[in-house]
Amino acid sequence: SSGINAEWLLRPGILITKPPPKLAGIYLFATGGTVIPPRMSVNADTTCAFQDDVEITPFAYRTHTHKLGVRVSGWREREGTWTLLGTGNPQKPQMFYLMKGENHPVRKGDILHARCEFVSTRDITTRIGSTGEDEMCNFYMMYFMDADKFRLEDGCYYEKKFTVPDYARVKEKENEVSYEVDDSWKSVGIVENIGQIGGLSHSADKKQLVVFHRAEGQTGSSDQDQEEN
């Protein structure tokens, strides 16, 4: 197995029992210049060549848009062959979902692609921004690699249109994540104050696990104005 070996304490703080053989990070795909005209369907695409000399193994993904996003997907292209890494409906719960099937490591020379599909039901143009009335296009790819070679990968922000081969296109309901609420599960200790978990990291000395989660409440443009004033 891989990942972080940790002992959870039911109080703030986590004790690492031994140095982990693998460490995990998050590779982010994001766009910034997408424009969605009124009553139109638009794809926002990002493409990057992986240039590092290390090999990373993606194992989970998270999709994120605001109200107009209907699907977010990611692919690996190697020597002309495309492999779907993950796809999901960004209107479902914001969390990381495990990739299905066999591992698809990413190494130098591979090309990574991500696409957000938007369908506008508005009478106004929508652009990428930070408020709920704007849009976002994010595909988060969680990966692991050998601890002794670990480095945090940056991400992909280069917007370039691409054409997905027919065999790699997302089929209806393909890789759709199913989930159900477990009413018998009761949160205790520090878990009681944690929202939907969006990612995991670790402290600089690699001795503490850091959990990124969604807090309650929404942020709008008026909140930002108050914060700046």
CSV table of C-alpha atoms in Angstrom, one decimal:
chain,number,residue,atom,x,y,z
A,1,SER,CA,0.0,0.0,0.0
A,2,SER,CA,1.0,3.6,-0.3
A,3,GLY,CA,0.3,6.9,1.3
A,4,ILE,CA,0.8,8.4,4.8
A,5,ASN,CA,0.9,6.1,7.8
A,6,ALA,CA,-0.5,8.0,10.7
A,7,GLU,CA,-2.1,7.5,14.1
A,8,TRP,CA,-5.2,9.7,14.6
A,9,LEU,CA,-5.5,11.3,18.0
A,10,LEU,CA,-9.0,12.4,19.1
A,11,ARG,CA,-7.6,15.8,19.9
A,12,PRO,CA,-5.9,18.5,17.7
A,13,GLY,CA,-2.7,17.0,16.2
A,14,ILE,CA,-1.7,13.8,14.4
A,15,LEU,CA,1.3,11.6,15.3
A,16,ILE,CA,3.2,10.0,12.5
A,17,THR,CA,4.2,6.5,13.6
A,18,LYS,CA,7.0,6.0,11.0
A,19,PRO,CA,8.4,7.8,7.9
A,20,PRO,CA,6.1,7.0,5.0
A,21,PRO,CA,7.6,5.3,1.9
A,22,LYS,CA,5.3,7.4,-0.3
A,23,LEU,CA,4.1,11.0,-0.2
A,24,ALA,CA,1.2,12.6,-1.9
A,25,GLY,CA,0.5,15.9,-3.7
A,26,ILE,CA,-2.1,17.6,-5.8
A,27,TYR,CA,-1.6,18.7,-9.4
A,28,LEU,CA,-4.1,21.4,-10.4
A,29,PHE,CA,-5.6,22.1,-13.8
A,30,ALA,CA,-7.3,25.5,-14.1
A,31,THR,CA,-8.4,28.1,-16.6
A,32,GLY,CA,-8.7,31.8,-16.2
A,33,GLY,CA,-9.8,33.3,-19.6
A,34,THR,CA,-12.9,31.2,-20.3
A,35,VAL,CA,-16.0,33.2,-21.5
A,36,ILE,CA,-19.4,31.6,-21.5
A,37,PRO,CA,-21.9,33.5,-23.8
A,38,PRO,CA,-25.6,33.6,-22.8
A,39,ARG,CA,-27.6,30.4,-23.5
A,40,MET,CA,-24.5,28.6,-24.9
A,41,SER,CA,-22.5,25.4,-24.3
A,42,VAL,CA,-18.7,26.0,-23.9
A,43,ASN,CA,-15.7,23.7,-23.2
A,44,ALA,CA,-12.8,25.1,-21.2
A,45,ASP,CA,-9.6,23.1,-22.0
A,46,THR,CA,-6.1,23.0,-20.5
A,47,THR,CA,-3.1,21.1,-21.9
A,48,CYS,CA,0.4,20.7,-20.6
A,49,ALA,CA,3.4,18.4,-21.3
A,50,PHE,CA,4.8,16.8,-18.1
A,51,GLN,CA,8.5,17.8,-18.1
A,52,ASP,CA,9.8,16.5,-14.7
A,53,ASP,CA,12.3,13.6,-14.5
A,54,VAL,CA,10.3,12.0,-11.7
A,55,GLU,CA,7.3,9.6,-12.1
A,56,ILE,CA,4.0,10.4,-10.4
A,57,THR,CA,1.0,8.1,-10.0
A,58,PRO,CA,-2.4,9.7,-10.0
A,59,PHE,CA,-4.9,7.9,-7.7
A,60,ALA,CA,-7.7,10.3,-7.0
A,61,TYR,CA,-9.4,13.4,-8.5
A,62,ARG,CA,-11.8,16.2,-7.6
A,63,THR,CA,-13.8,18.3,-10.0
A,64,HIS,CA,-14.9,21.9,-9.3
A,65,THR,CA,-17.0,24.5,-11.1
A,66,HIS,CA,-19.7,26.9,-10.0
A,67,LYS,CA,-23.3,26.7,-11.1
A,68,LEU,CA,-23.0,26.2,-14.9
A,69,GLY,CA,-20.5,23.3,-14.9
A,70,VAL,CA,-22.0,19.9,-16.0
A,71,ARG,CA,-18.8,17.8,-16.3
A,72,VAL,CA,-15.1,17.9,-15.6
A,73,SER,CA,-12.7,15.3,-17.0
A,74,GLY,CA,-8.9,14.6,-17.2
A,75,TRP,CA,-6.8,12.5,-19.6
A,76,ARG,CA,-3.2,11.3,-20.0
A,77,GLU,CA,-1.8,11.2,-23.5
A,78,ARG,CA,1.2,9.0,-24.1
A,79,GLU,CA,2.7,8.5,-27.6
A,80,GLY,CA,-0.7,9.4,-29.2
A,81,THR,CA,-2.8,7.1,-26.9
A,82,TRP,CA,-5.3,8.8,-24.7
A,83,THR,CA,-6.4,7.4,-21.3
A,84,LEU,CA,-9.3,8.8,-19.3
A,85,LEU,CA,-8.1,9.5,-15.7
A,86,GLY,CA,-11.3,10.7,-14.2
A,87,THR,CA,-14.6,12.4,-14.9
A,88,GLY,CA,-17.4,13.7,-12.8
A,89,ASN,CA,-20.3,16.0,-12.2
A,90,PRO,CA,-19.0,19.1,-10.4
A,91,GLN,CA,-22.5,19.7,-8.9
A,92,LYS,CA,-22.1,16.6,-6.7
A,93,PRO,CA,-20.3,16.7,-3.3
A,94,GLN,CA,-16.9,18.4,-3.4
A,95,MET,CA,-14.5,15.7,-2.4
A,96,PHE,CA,-11.7,13.5,-3.9
A,97,TYR,CA,-12.9,10.3,-5.6
A,98,LEU,CA,-10.6,7.3,-6.3
A,99,MET,CA,-9.7,6.7,-9.9
A,100,LYS,CA,-11.0,3.4,-11.2
A,101,GLY,CA,-9.1,0.6,-12.8
A,102,GLU,CA,-5.4,0.1,-13.1
A,103,ASN,CA,-2.8,2.8,-12.3
A,104,HIS,CA,-1.7,5.2,-15.0
A,105,PRO,CA,1.6,6.7,-14.0
A,106,VAL,CA,2.7,10.0,-15.5
A,107,ARG,CA,6.3,10.5,-16.6
A,108,LYS,CA,8.4,13.0,-18.6
A,109,GLY,CA,7.0,13.4,-22.1
A,110,ASP,CA,3.4,12.6,-21.3
A,111,ILE,CA,0.7,15.2,-22.1
A,112,LEU,CA,-2.0,16.0,-19.6
A,113,HIS,CA,-5.4,17.4,-20.6
A,114,ALA,CA,-8.4,18.6,-18.6
A,115,ARG,CA,-11.8,19.9,-19.8
A,116,CYS,CA,-14.7,21.6,-18.1
A,117,GLU,CA,-18.1,21.5,-19.8
A,118,PHE,CA,-20.4,24.4,-19.2
A,119,VAL,CA,-24.1,24.9,-20.2
A,120,SER,CA,-25.4,28.4,-19.6
A,121,THR,CA,-29.0,29.0,-18.7
A,122,ARG,CA,-28.4,32.7,-18.2
A,123,ASP,CA,-29.2,35.8,-20.3
A,124,ILE,CA,-25.8,37.3,-19.5
A,125,THR,CA,-22.2,36.5,-20.3
A,126,THR,CA,-20.3,34.6,-17.5
A,127,ARG,CA,-16.6,34.7,-16.9
A,128,ILE,CA,-14.1,33.0,-14.7
A,129,GLY,CA,-14.0,34.7,-11.2
A,130,SER,CA,-14.1,34.2,-7.5
A,131,THR,CA,-17.8,34.8,-6.7
A,132,GLY,CA,-20.7,32.5,-6.9
A,133,GLU,CA,-22.0,34.3,-10.0
A,134,ASP,CA,-18.8,33.8,-11.8
A,135,GLU,CA,-17.4,30.4,-13.0
A,136,MET,CA,-14.4,28.3,-12.2
A,137,CYS,CA,-12.8,25.4,-14.0
A,138,ASN,CA,-10.7,23.1,-11.9
A,139,PHE,CA,-9.6,19.4,-12.1
A,140,TYR,CA,-7.5,18.4,-9.1
A,141,MET,CA,-5.4,15.3,-9.6
A,142,MET,CA,-4.0,13.7,-6.4
A,143,TYR,CA,-0.8,11.7,-6.9
A,144,PHE,CA,1.8,9.8,-5.0
A,145,MET,CA,5.5,9.2,-5.5
A,146,ASP,CA,8.5,7.9,-3.7
A,147,ALA,CA,9.2,9.9,-0.5
A,148,ASP,CA,12.9,10.3,-1.2
A,149,LYS,CA,12.2,11.9,-4.6
A,150,PHE,CA,9.1,13.9,-3.5
A,151,ARG,CA,8.5,17.4,-4.8
A,152,LEU,CA,5.2,19.3,-5.1
A,153,GLU,CA,4.2,19.6,-8.8
A,154,ASP,CA,2.9,23.0,-9.9
A,155,GLY,CA,0.0,22.3,-12.2
A,156,CYS,CA,-1.4,23.1,-15.7
A,157,TYR,CA,-2.8,26.5,-16.6
A,158,TYR,CA,-2.2,26.7,-20.3
A,159,GLU,CA,-5.5,27.0,-22.2
A,160,LYS,CA,-5.5,25.2,-25.5
A,161,LYS,CA,-8.3,23.6,-27.3
A,162,PHE,CA,-8.0,19.9,-28.1
A,163,THR,CA,-9.9,17.1,-29.7
A,164,VAL,CA,-10.5,13.9,-27.7
A,165,PRO,CA,-10.3,10.6,-29.8
A,166,ASP,CA,-13.5,8.8,-30.1
A,167,TYR,CA,-12.3,5.8,-28.0
A,168,ALA,CA,-11.3,8.1,-25.1
A,169,ARG,CA,-14.5,10.2,-25.1
A,170,VAL,CA,-16.6,10.2,-21.9
A,171,LYS,CA,-19.5,7.9,-22.4
A,172,GLU,CA,-22.8,8.7,-20.7
A,173,LYS,CA,-22.5,7.9,-17.0
A,174,GLU,CA,-19.0,6.5,-17.6
A,175,ASN,CA,-16.9,6.6,-14.4
A,176,GLU,CA,-19.9,8.3,-12.7
A,177,VAL,CA,-19.3,8.2,-9.0
A,178,SER,CA,-22.1,6.7,-6.8
A,179,TYR,CA,-22.4,7.4,-3.2
A,180,GLU,CA,-24.8,7.1,-0.3
A,181,VAL,CA,-25.1,8.6,3.2
A,182,ASP,CA,-24.1,6.4,6.1
A,183,ASP,CA,-26.5,7.5,8.8
A,184,SER,CA,-24.8,5.2,11.4
A,185,TRP,CA,-21.5,7.0,11.2
A,186,LYS,CA,-20.9,9.4,14.0
A,187,SER,CA,-18.1,12.0,14.0
A,188,VAL,CA,-16.0,12.3,17.2
A,189,GLY,CA,-13.1,14.5,18.4
A,190,ILE,CA,-11.5,16.8,15.8
A,191,VAL,CA,-13.5,15.3,13.0
A,192,GLU,CA,-16.7,17.0,14.3
A,193,ASN,CA,-15.3,20.3,13.2
A,194,ILE,CA,-14.2,19.3,9.7
A,195,GLY,CA,-16.3,20.0,6.6
A,196,GLN,CA,-16.0,18.3,3.2
A,197,ILE,CA,-12.4,17.3,2.8
A,198,GLY,CA,-10.8,18.8,-0.3
A,199,GLY,CA,-7.2,17.7,0.1
A,200,LEU,CA,-4.4,16.4,2.2
A,201,SER,CA,-0.9,17.6,2.7
A,202,HIS,CA,1.8,17.5,5.4
A,203,SER,CA,3.9,19.9,7.5
A,204,ALA,CA,7.4,20.9,6.2
A,205,ASP,CA,9.0,18.5,8.7
A,206,LYS,CA,6.7,15.7,7.4
A,207,LYS,CA,5.5,14.9,10.9
A,208,GLN,CA,2.0,16.2,10.8
A,209,LEU,CA,-0.9,15.5,8.4
A,210,VAL,CA,-2.7,18.7,7.2
A,211,VAL,CA,-6.4,18.4,6.2
A,212,PHE,CA,-7.9,21.0,3.9
A,213,HIS,CA,-11.6,21.2,4.2
A,214,ARG,CA,-14.6,23.4,3.1
A,215,ALA,CA,-15.8,25.7,5.8
A,216,GLU,CA,-19.4,26.7,6.2
A,217,GLY,CA,-20.8,29.8,4.5
A,218,GLN,CA,-20.4,31.5,1.1
A,219,THR,CA,-18.2,34.3,-0.1
A,220,GLY,CA,-19.6,36.9,-2.5
A,221,SER,CA,-18.3,40.2,-3.9
A,222,SER,CA,-19.8,42.2,-1.0
A,223,ASP,CA,-17.8,40.1,1.5
A,224,GLN,CA,-14.6,40.8,-0.4
A,225,ASP,CA,-15.4,44.6,-0.5
A,226,GLN,CA,-15.8,44.5,3.3
A,227,GLU,CA,-12.6,42.6,3.8
A,228,GLU,CA,-10.7,45.1,1.6
A,229,ASN,CA,-12.2,48.1,3.5
